Short mmCIF file of C-alpha atoms and ligand atoms in Angstrom, two decimals:
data_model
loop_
_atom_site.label_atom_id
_atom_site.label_comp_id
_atom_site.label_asym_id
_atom_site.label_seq_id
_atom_site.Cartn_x
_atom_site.Cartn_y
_atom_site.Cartn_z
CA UNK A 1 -12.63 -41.50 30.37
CA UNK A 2 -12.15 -37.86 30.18
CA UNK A 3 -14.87 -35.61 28.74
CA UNK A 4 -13.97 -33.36 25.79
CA UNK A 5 -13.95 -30.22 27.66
CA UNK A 6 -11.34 -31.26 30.03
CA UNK A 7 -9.27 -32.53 26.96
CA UNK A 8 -9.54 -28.93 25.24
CA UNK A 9 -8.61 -27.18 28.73
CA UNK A 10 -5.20 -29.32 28.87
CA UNK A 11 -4.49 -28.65 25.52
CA UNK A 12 -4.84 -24.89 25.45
CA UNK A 13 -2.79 -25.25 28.76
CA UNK A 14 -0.12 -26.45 26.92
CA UNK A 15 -0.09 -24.07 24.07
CA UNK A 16 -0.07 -21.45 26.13
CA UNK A 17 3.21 -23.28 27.76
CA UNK A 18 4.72 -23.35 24.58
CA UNK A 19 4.08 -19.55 23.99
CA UNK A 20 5.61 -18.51 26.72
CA UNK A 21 8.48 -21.11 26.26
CA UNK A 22 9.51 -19.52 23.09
CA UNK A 23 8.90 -15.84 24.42
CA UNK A 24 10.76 -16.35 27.25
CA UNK A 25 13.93 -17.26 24.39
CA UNK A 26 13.43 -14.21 23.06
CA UNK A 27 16.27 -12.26 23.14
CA UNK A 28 17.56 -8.63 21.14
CA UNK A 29 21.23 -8.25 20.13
CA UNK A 30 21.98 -5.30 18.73
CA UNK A 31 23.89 -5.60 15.38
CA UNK A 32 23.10 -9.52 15.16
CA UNK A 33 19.05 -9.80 15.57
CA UNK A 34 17.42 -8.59 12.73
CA UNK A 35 14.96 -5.05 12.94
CA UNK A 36 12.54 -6.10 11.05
CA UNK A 37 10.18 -3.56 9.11
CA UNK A 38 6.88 -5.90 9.50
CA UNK A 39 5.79 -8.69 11.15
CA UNK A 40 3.52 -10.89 13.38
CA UNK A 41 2.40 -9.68 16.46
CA UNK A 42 0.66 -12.53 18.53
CA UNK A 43 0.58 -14.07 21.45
CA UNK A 44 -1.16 -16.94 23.81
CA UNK A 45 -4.41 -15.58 22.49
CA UNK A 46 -3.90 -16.22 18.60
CA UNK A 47 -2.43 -19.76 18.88
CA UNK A 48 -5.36 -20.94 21.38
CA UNK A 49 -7.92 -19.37 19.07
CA UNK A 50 -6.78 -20.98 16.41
CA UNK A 51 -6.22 -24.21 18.11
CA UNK A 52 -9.41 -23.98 19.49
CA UNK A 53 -10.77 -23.83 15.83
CA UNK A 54 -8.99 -26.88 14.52
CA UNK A 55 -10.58 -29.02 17.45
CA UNK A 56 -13.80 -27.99 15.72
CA UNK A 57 -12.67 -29.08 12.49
CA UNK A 58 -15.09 -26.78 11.05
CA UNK A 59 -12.38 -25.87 8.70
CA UNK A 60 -14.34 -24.12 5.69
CA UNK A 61 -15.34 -20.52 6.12
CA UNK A 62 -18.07 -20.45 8.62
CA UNK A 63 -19.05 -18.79 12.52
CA UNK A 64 -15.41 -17.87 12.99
CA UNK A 65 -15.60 -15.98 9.61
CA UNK A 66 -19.33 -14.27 10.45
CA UNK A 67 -17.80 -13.72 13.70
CA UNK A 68 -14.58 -11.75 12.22
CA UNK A 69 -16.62 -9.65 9.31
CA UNK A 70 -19.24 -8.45 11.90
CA UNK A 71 -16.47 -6.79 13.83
CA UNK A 72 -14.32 -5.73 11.05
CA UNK A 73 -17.82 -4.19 9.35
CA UNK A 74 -18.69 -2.74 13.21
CA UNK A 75 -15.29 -0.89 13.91
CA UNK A 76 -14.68 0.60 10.46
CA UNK A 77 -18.59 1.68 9.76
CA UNK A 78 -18.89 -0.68 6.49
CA UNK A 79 -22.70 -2.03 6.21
CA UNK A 80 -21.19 -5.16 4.34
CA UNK A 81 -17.82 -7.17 4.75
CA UNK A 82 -16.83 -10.04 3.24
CA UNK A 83 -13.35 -12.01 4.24
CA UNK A 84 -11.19 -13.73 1.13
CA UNK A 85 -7.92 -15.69 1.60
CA UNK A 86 -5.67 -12.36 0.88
CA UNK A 87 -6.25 -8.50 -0.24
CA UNK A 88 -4.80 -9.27 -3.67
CA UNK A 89 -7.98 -11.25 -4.11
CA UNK A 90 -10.11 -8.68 -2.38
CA UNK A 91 -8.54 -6.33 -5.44
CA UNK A 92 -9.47 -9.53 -7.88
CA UNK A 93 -13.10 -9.12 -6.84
CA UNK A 94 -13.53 -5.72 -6.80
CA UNK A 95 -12.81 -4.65 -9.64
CA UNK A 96 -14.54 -7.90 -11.13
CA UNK A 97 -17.91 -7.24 -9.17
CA UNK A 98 -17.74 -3.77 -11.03
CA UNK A 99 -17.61 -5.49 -14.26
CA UNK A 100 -20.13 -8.01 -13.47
CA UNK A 101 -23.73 -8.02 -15.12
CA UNK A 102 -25.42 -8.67 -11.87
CA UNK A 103 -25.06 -4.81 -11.48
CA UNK A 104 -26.71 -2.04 -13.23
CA UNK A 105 -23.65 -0.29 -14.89
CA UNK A 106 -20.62 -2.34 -15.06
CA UNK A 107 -17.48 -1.55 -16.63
CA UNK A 108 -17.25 -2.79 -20.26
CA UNK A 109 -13.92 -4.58 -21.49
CA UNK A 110 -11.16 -1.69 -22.86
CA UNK A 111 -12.56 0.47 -20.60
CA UNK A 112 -10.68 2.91 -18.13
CA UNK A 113 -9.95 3.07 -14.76
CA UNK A 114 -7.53 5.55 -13.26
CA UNK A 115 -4.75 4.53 -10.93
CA UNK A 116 -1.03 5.07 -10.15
CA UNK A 117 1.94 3.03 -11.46
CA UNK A 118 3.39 3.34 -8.58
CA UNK A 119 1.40 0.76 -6.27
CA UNK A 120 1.10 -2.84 -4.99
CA UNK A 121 1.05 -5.26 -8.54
CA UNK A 122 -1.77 -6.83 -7.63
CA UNK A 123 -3.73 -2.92 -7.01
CA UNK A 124 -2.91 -2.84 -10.84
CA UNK A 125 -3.39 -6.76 -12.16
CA UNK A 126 -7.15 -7.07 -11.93
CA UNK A 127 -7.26 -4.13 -14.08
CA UNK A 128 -5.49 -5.98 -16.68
CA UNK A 129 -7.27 -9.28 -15.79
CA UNK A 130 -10.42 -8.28 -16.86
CA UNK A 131 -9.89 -6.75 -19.75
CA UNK A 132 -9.77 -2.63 -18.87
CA UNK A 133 -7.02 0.11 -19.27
CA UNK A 134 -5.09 1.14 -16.23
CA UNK A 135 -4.77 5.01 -16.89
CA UNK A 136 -1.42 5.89 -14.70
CA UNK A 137 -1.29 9.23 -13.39
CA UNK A 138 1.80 10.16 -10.80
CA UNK A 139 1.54 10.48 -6.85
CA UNK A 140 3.09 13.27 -4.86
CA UNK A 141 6.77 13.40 -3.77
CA UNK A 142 6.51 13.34 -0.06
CA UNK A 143 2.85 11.28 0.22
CA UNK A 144 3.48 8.75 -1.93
CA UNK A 145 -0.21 8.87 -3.20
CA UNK A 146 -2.50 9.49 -6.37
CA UNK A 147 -1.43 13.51 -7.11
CA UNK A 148 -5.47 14.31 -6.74
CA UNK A 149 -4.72 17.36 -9.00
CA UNK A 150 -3.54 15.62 -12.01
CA UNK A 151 -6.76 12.90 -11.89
CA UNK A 152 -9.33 14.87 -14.35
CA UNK A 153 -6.74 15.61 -16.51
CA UNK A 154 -6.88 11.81 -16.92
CA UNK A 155 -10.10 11.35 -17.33
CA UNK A 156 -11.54 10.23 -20.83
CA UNK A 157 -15.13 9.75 -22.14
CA UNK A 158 -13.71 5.95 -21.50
CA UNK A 159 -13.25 6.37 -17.72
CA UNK A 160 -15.10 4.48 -15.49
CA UNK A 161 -13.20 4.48 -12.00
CA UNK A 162 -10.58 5.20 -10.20
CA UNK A 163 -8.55 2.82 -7.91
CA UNK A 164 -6.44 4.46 -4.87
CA UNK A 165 -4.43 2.83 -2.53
CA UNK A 166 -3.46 4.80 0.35
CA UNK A 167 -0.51 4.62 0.43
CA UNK A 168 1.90 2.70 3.03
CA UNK A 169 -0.67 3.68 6.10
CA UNK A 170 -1.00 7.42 4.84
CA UNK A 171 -5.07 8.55 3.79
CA UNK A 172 -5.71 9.94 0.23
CA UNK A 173 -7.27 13.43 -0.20
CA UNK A 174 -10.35 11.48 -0.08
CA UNK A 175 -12.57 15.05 -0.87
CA UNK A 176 -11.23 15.55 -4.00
CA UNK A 177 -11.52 11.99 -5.24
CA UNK A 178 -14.98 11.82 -4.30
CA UNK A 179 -15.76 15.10 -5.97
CA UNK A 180 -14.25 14.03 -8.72
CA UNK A 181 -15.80 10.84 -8.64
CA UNK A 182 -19.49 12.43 -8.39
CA UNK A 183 -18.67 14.74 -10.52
CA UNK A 184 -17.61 12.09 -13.68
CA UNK A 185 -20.14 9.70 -12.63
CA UNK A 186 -17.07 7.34 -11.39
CA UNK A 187 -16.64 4.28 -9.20
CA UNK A 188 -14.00 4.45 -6.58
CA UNK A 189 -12.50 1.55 -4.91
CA UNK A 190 -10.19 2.10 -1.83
CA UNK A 191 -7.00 -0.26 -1.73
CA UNK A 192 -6.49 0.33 2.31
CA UNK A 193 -4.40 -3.14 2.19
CA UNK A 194 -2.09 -0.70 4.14
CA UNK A 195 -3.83 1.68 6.44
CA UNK A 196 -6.56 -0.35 8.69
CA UNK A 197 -6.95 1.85 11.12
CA UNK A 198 -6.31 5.23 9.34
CA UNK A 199 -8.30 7.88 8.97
CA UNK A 200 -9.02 10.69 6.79
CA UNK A 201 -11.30 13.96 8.22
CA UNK A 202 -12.29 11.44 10.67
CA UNK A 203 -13.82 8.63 9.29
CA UNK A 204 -12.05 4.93 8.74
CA UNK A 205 -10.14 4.95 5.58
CA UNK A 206 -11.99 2.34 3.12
CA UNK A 207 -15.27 3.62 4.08
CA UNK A 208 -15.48 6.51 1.29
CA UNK A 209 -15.31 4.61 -2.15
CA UNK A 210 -17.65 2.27 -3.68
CA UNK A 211 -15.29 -0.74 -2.69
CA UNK A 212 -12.85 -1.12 -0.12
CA UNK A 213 -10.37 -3.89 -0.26
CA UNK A 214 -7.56 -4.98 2.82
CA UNK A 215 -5.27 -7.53 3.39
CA UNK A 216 -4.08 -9.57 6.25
CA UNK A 217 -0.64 -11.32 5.24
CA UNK A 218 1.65 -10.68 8.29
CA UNK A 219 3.04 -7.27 7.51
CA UNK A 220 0.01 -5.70 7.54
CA UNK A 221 -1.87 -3.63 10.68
CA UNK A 222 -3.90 -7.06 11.87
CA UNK A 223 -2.88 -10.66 10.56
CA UNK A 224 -4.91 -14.23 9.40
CA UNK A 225 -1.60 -15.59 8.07
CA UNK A 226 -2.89 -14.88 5.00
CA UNK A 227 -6.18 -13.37 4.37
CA UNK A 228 -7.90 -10.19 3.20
CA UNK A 229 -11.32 -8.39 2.95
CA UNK A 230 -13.69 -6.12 1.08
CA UNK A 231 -16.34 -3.78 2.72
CA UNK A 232 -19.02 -2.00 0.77
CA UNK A 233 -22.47 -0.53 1.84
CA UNK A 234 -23.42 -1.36 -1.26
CA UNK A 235 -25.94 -4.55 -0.89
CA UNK A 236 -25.74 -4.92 -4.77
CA UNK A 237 -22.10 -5.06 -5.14
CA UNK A 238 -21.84 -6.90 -1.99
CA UNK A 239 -23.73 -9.71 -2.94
CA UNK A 240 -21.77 -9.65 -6.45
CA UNK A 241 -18.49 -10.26 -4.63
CA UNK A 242 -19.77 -13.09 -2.20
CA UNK A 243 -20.67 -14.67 -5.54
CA UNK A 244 -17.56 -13.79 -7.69
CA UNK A 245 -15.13 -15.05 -4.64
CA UNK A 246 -17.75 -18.27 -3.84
CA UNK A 247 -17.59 -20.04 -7.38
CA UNK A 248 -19.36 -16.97 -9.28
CA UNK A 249 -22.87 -18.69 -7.57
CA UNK A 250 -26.08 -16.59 -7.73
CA UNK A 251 -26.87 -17.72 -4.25
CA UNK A 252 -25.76 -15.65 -1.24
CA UNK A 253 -26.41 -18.32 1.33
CA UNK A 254 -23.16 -19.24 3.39
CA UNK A 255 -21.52 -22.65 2.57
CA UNK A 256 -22.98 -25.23 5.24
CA UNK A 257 -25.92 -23.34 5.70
CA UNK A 258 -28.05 -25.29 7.94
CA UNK A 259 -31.45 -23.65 6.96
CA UNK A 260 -32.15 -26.29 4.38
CA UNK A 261 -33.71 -23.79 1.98
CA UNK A 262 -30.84 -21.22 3.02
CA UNK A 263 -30.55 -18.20 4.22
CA UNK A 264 -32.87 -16.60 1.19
CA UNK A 265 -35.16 -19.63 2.16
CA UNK A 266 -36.09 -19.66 -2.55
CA UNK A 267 -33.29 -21.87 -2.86
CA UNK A 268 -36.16 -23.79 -4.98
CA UNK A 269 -38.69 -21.38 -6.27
CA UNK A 270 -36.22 -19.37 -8.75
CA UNK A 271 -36.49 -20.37 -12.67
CA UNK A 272 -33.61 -19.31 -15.10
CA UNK A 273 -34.08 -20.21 -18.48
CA UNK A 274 -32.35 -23.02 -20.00
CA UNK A 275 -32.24 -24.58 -16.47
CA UNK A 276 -35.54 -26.84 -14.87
CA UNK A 277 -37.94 -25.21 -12.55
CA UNK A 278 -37.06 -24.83 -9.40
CA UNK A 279 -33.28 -26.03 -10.33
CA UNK A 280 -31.56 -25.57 -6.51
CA UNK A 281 -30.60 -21.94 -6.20
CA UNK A 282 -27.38 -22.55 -4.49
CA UNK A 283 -26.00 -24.39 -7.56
CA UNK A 284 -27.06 -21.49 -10.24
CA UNK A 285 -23.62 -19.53 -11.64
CA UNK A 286 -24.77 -16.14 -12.26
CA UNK A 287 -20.99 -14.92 -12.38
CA UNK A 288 -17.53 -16.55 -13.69
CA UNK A 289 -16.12 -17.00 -10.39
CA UNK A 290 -13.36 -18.09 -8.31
CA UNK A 291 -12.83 -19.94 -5.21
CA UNK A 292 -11.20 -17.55 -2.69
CA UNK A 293 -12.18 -17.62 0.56
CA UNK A 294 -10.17 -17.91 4.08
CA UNK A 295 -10.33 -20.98 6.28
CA UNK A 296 -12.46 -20.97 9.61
CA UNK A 297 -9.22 -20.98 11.41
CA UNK A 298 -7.92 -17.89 10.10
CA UNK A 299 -10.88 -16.05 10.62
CA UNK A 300 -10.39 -17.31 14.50
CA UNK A 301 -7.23 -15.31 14.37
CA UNK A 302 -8.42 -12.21 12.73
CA UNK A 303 -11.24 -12.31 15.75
CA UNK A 304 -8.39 -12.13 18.55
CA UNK A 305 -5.93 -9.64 16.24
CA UNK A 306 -8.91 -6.90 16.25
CA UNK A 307 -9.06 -6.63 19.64
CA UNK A 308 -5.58 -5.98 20.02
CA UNK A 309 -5.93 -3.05 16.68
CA UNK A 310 -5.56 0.43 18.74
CA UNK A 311 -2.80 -1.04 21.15
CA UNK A 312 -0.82 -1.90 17.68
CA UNK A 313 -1.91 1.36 16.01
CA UNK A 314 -0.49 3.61 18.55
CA UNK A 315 2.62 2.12 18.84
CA UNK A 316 3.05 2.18 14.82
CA UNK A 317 2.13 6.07 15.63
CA UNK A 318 4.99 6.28 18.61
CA UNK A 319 7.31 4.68 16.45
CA UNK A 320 6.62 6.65 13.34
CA UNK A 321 7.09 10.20 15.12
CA UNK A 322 10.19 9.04 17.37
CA UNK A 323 12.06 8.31 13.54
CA UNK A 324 10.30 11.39 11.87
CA UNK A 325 11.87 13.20 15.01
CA UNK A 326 15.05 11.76 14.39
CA UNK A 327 15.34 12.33 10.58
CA UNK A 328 14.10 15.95 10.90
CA UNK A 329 17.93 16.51 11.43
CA UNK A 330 18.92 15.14 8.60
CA UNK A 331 16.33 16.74 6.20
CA UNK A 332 19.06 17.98 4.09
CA UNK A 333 19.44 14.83 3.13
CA UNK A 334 16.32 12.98 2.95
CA UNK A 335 12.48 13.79 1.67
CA UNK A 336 10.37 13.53 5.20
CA UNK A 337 7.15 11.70 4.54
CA UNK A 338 4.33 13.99 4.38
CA UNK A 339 0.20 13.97 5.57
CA UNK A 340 -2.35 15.86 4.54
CA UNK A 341 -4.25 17.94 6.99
CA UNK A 342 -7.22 16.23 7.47
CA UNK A 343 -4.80 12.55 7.56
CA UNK A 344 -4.65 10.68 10.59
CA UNK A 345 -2.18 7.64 9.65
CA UNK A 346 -1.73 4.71 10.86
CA UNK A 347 1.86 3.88 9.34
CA UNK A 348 2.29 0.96 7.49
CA UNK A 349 6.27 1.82 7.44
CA UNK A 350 8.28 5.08 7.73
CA UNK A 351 9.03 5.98 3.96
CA UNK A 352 12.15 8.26 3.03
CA UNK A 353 13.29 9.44 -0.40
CA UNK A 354 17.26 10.09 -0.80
CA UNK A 355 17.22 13.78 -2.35
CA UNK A 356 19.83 14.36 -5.68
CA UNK A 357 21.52 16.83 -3.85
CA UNK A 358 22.83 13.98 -0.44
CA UNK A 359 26.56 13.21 -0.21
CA UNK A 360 25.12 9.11 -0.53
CA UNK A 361 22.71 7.46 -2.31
CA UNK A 362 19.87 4.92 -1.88
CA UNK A 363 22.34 2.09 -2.35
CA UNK A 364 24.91 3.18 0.54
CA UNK A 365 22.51 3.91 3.03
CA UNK A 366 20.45 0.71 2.60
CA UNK A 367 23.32 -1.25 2.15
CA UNK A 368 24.57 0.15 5.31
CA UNK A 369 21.13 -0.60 7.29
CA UNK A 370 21.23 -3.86 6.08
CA UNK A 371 24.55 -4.49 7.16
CA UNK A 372 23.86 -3.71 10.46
CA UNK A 373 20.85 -5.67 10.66
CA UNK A 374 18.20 -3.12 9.78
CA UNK A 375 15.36 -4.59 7.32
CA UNK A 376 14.72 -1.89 4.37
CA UNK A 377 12.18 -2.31 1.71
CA UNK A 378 11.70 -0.51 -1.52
CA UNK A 379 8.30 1.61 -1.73
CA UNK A 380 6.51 -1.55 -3.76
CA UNK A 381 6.97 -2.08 -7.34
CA UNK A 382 8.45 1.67 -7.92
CA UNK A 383 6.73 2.24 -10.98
CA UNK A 384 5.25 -1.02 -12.26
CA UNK A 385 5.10 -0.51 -16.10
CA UNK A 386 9.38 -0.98 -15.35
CA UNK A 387 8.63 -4.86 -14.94
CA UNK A 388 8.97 -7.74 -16.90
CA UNK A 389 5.61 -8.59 -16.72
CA UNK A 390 4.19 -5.21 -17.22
CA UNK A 391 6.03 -3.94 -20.02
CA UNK A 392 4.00 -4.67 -22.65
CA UNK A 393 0.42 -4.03 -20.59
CA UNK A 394 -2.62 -1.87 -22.97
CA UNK A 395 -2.66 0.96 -20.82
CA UNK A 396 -2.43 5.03 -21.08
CA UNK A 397 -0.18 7.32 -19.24
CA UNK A 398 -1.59 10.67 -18.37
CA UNK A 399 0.98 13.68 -17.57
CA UNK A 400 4.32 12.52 -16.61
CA UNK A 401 5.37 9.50 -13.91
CA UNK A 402 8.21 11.90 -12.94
CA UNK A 403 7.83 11.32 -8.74
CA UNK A 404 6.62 7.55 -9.97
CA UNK A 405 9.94 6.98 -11.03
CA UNK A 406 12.06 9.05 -7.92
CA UNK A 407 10.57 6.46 -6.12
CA UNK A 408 12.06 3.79 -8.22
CA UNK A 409 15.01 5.31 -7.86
CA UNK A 410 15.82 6.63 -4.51
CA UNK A 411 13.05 5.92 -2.35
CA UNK A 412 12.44 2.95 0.36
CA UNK A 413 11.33 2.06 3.87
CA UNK A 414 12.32 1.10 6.93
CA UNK A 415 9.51 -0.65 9.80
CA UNK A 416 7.17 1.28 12.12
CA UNK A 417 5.40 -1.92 13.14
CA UNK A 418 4.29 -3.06 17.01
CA UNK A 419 7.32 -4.85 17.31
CA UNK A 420 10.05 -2.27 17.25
CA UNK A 421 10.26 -1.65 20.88
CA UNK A 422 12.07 1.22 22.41
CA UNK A 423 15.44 -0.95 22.45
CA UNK A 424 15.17 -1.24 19.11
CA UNK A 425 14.08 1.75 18.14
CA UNK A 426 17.11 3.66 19.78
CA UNK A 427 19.34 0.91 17.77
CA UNK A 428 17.78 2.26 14.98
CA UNK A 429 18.67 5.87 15.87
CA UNK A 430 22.16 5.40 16.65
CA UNK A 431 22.73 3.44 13.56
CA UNK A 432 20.93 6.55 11.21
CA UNK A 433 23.32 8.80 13.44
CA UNK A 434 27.08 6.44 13.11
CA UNK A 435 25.99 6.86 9.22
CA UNK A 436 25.30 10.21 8.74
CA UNK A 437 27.86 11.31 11.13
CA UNK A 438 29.98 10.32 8.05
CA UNK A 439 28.49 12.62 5.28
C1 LIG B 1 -1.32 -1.69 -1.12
C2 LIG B 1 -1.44 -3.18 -1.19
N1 LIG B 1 -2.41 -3.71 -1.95
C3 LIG B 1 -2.58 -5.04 -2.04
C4 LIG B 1 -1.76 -5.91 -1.35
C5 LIG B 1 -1.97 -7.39 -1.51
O1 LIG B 1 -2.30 -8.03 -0.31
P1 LIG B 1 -1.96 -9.59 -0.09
O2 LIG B 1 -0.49 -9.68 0.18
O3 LIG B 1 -2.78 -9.98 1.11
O4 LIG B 1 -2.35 -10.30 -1.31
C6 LIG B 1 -0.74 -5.40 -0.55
C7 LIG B 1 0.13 -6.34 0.18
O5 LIG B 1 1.07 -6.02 0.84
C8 LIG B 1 -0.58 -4.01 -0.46
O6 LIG B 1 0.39 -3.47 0.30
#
């Protein structure tokens, strides 16, 4: 009978057959494979790691997931990380831990936190969820983010924090938030779901605010499948999300702790009133929770996916200045995305607005990419108080959403991501060049 090791080796033999199998299928046709402007970027590695963690049908968050937030915490310079099943949950939590009483201050119900409209839904949702007022101020024409000069303005005896997302890669004026921030006595919380990787004056964006939140789905810088993550070097809000996204318990142990008093080792010496002496620790519910963490397996994923982070980020870079190149031409026609100074991005996508004065609009061109194969994407929800399920939200609007709505209106993207290669890339070009040569 064969021992278990040798099993394992033949089986990761054979996935690795079948990666290369498909690869080798691979094939690029210009005008009839699709450009995609995201994706999956994997290979061998990914499917044995993950493999490899089904055959130790640990399943529930464990080593894998220690493994991943150690590294993720490491290489961004986060004391804390915790990994959830996606970043719109890592945005759940946040803003929740901020409200919970386990902290000193939290945010009391109908009161304000600053944002933009135009964002990712669920950047705005957990405002809503728990009870506070998104105050909407607009972003900037050519960065797409939070116009830093319009957020005191905003700012009521209500406020309480401000939530930026930076915004498709591209790093907020992070000085003037903070000093605003300090200033009003205000929490911030980073949405960096887009921009792993990026930096502002230096440092990793997500390690300025209070809270930093990131997600994992597939289109995003590193993937899990799905999956997402919050770092803080905050112990006390740390400790409030483990508990919010693990069942809203007051105990910080991991699940399957082996320690049998746990990691805190006073699972029994606590008392709470109401509840017996010494009532097990683990099983207290200091918050309303949820239940949203990642599988083991994922985590395995995320583990192979950061090693592979720089190669990805410069060629999202490459990619990013070949188009920026190439639209320079056209800038007659098009707003160029814009940095600020101290911005080092790691593109999410390559943004472009249609200015009023083209010969086309946001419909021909798009249409055209499409047509010929190229994936487009408007810039998220545009401005989100325009849907259905927004419309009636309690919230305030400060100045006007004038750039908020251009970007409803004649702004989208097309893909930066690791897997536009140069053959694609120039397919790219030429199409953006047949097209314009028209107007
Ligand atoms: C800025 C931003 N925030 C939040 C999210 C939500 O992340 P997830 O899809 O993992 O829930 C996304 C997803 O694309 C995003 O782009």
């Amino acid at each position: 009978m064969k021992d278990e090791s040798k099993l394992r080796e033949e089986i990761i033999l054979r996935v690795e057959e079948i990666y290369k199998l498909r690869k080798s299928k691979e094939k690029f046709i210009p005008g009839q494979s699709r450009v995609h402007y995201s994706g999956r970027i994997f290979d061998e590695k990914e499917m044995i790691a993950m493999v490899d963690s089904v055959l130790d049908f640990w399943l529930t968050l464990g080593q894998k997931g220690k493994e991943f937030c150690d590294t993720f915490k490491e290489y961004i310079g986060s004391k804390n990380c915790l990994v959830l099943n996606s970043g719109s949950s890592a945005n759940l939590v946040s803003v929740s831990s901020l409200c919970s009483h386990n902290i000193k201050n939290p945010i009391k119900k109908d009161e304000e936190i600053i944002t933009t409209a135009m964002s990712f839904p669920t950047t705005v949702a957990p405002i809503v969820q728990n009870g506070l007022i998104p105050v909407f101020v607009d972003i900037e024409e050519n960065t797409y983010n939070i116009d830093t000069s319009q957020i005191e303005n905003a700012i009521s005896d209500k406020t309480r924090a401000i939530i930026v997302t930076h915004m498709l890669g591209n790093p907020v004026n992070m000085d003037k938030v903070i000093e605003i921030a300090k200033k009003y006595n205000l929490y911030v919380i980073e949405d960096t779901c887009d921009a792993l990787d990026s930096k502002y004056d230096g440092k990793f964006c997500g390690t300025f605010g209070d809270l930093s939140t990131f997600s994992f789905y597939p289109a995003h810088h590193i993937t899990m499948g799905e999956g997402g993550a919050i770092c803080t070097n905050s112990t006390e809000l740390y400790r409030t999300a483990v508990s919010l996204r693990d069942w809203g318990r007051a105990c910080y142990c991991q699940t399957g702790e082996l320690n049998p008093n746990g990691a805190c080792n006073h699972r029994f010496d606590f008392k709470f009133e109401g509840l017996p002496d010494g009532f097990d620790h683990k099983y207290v519910h200091s918050n309303i929770g949820y239940n949203l963490k990642p599988l083991d397996i994922q985590c395995a994923m995320g583990i192979e996916q950061m090693k592979k982070l720089q190669s990805f980020t410069e060629r999202r870079k490459h990619n990013f200045n070949m188009l920026f190149k190439h639209f320079k031409k056209y800038e007659s026609s098009f707003i160029l995305p814009k940095s600020h100074e101290k911005a080092d991005a790691a593109w999410f996508a390559f943004p472009l607005t249609i200015k009023e004065t083209a010969n086309f609009n946001k419909k021909d061109f798009v249409t055209y990419l499409e047509k010929n194969m190229i994936e487009t994407r408007s810039i998220f929800v545009g401005n989100i108080l325009k849907h259905p399920g927004y419309k009636n939200i309690n919230c305030r609007i400060s100045g006007s959403l004038k750039y908020t709505d251009q970007v409803l209106d004649r702004a989208f993207f097309i893909g930066v991501y690791p897997g536009i290669d140069d053959e694609k890339l120039q397919y790219m070009m030429e199409c953006i060049d047949n097209f314009m040569n028209k107007y």
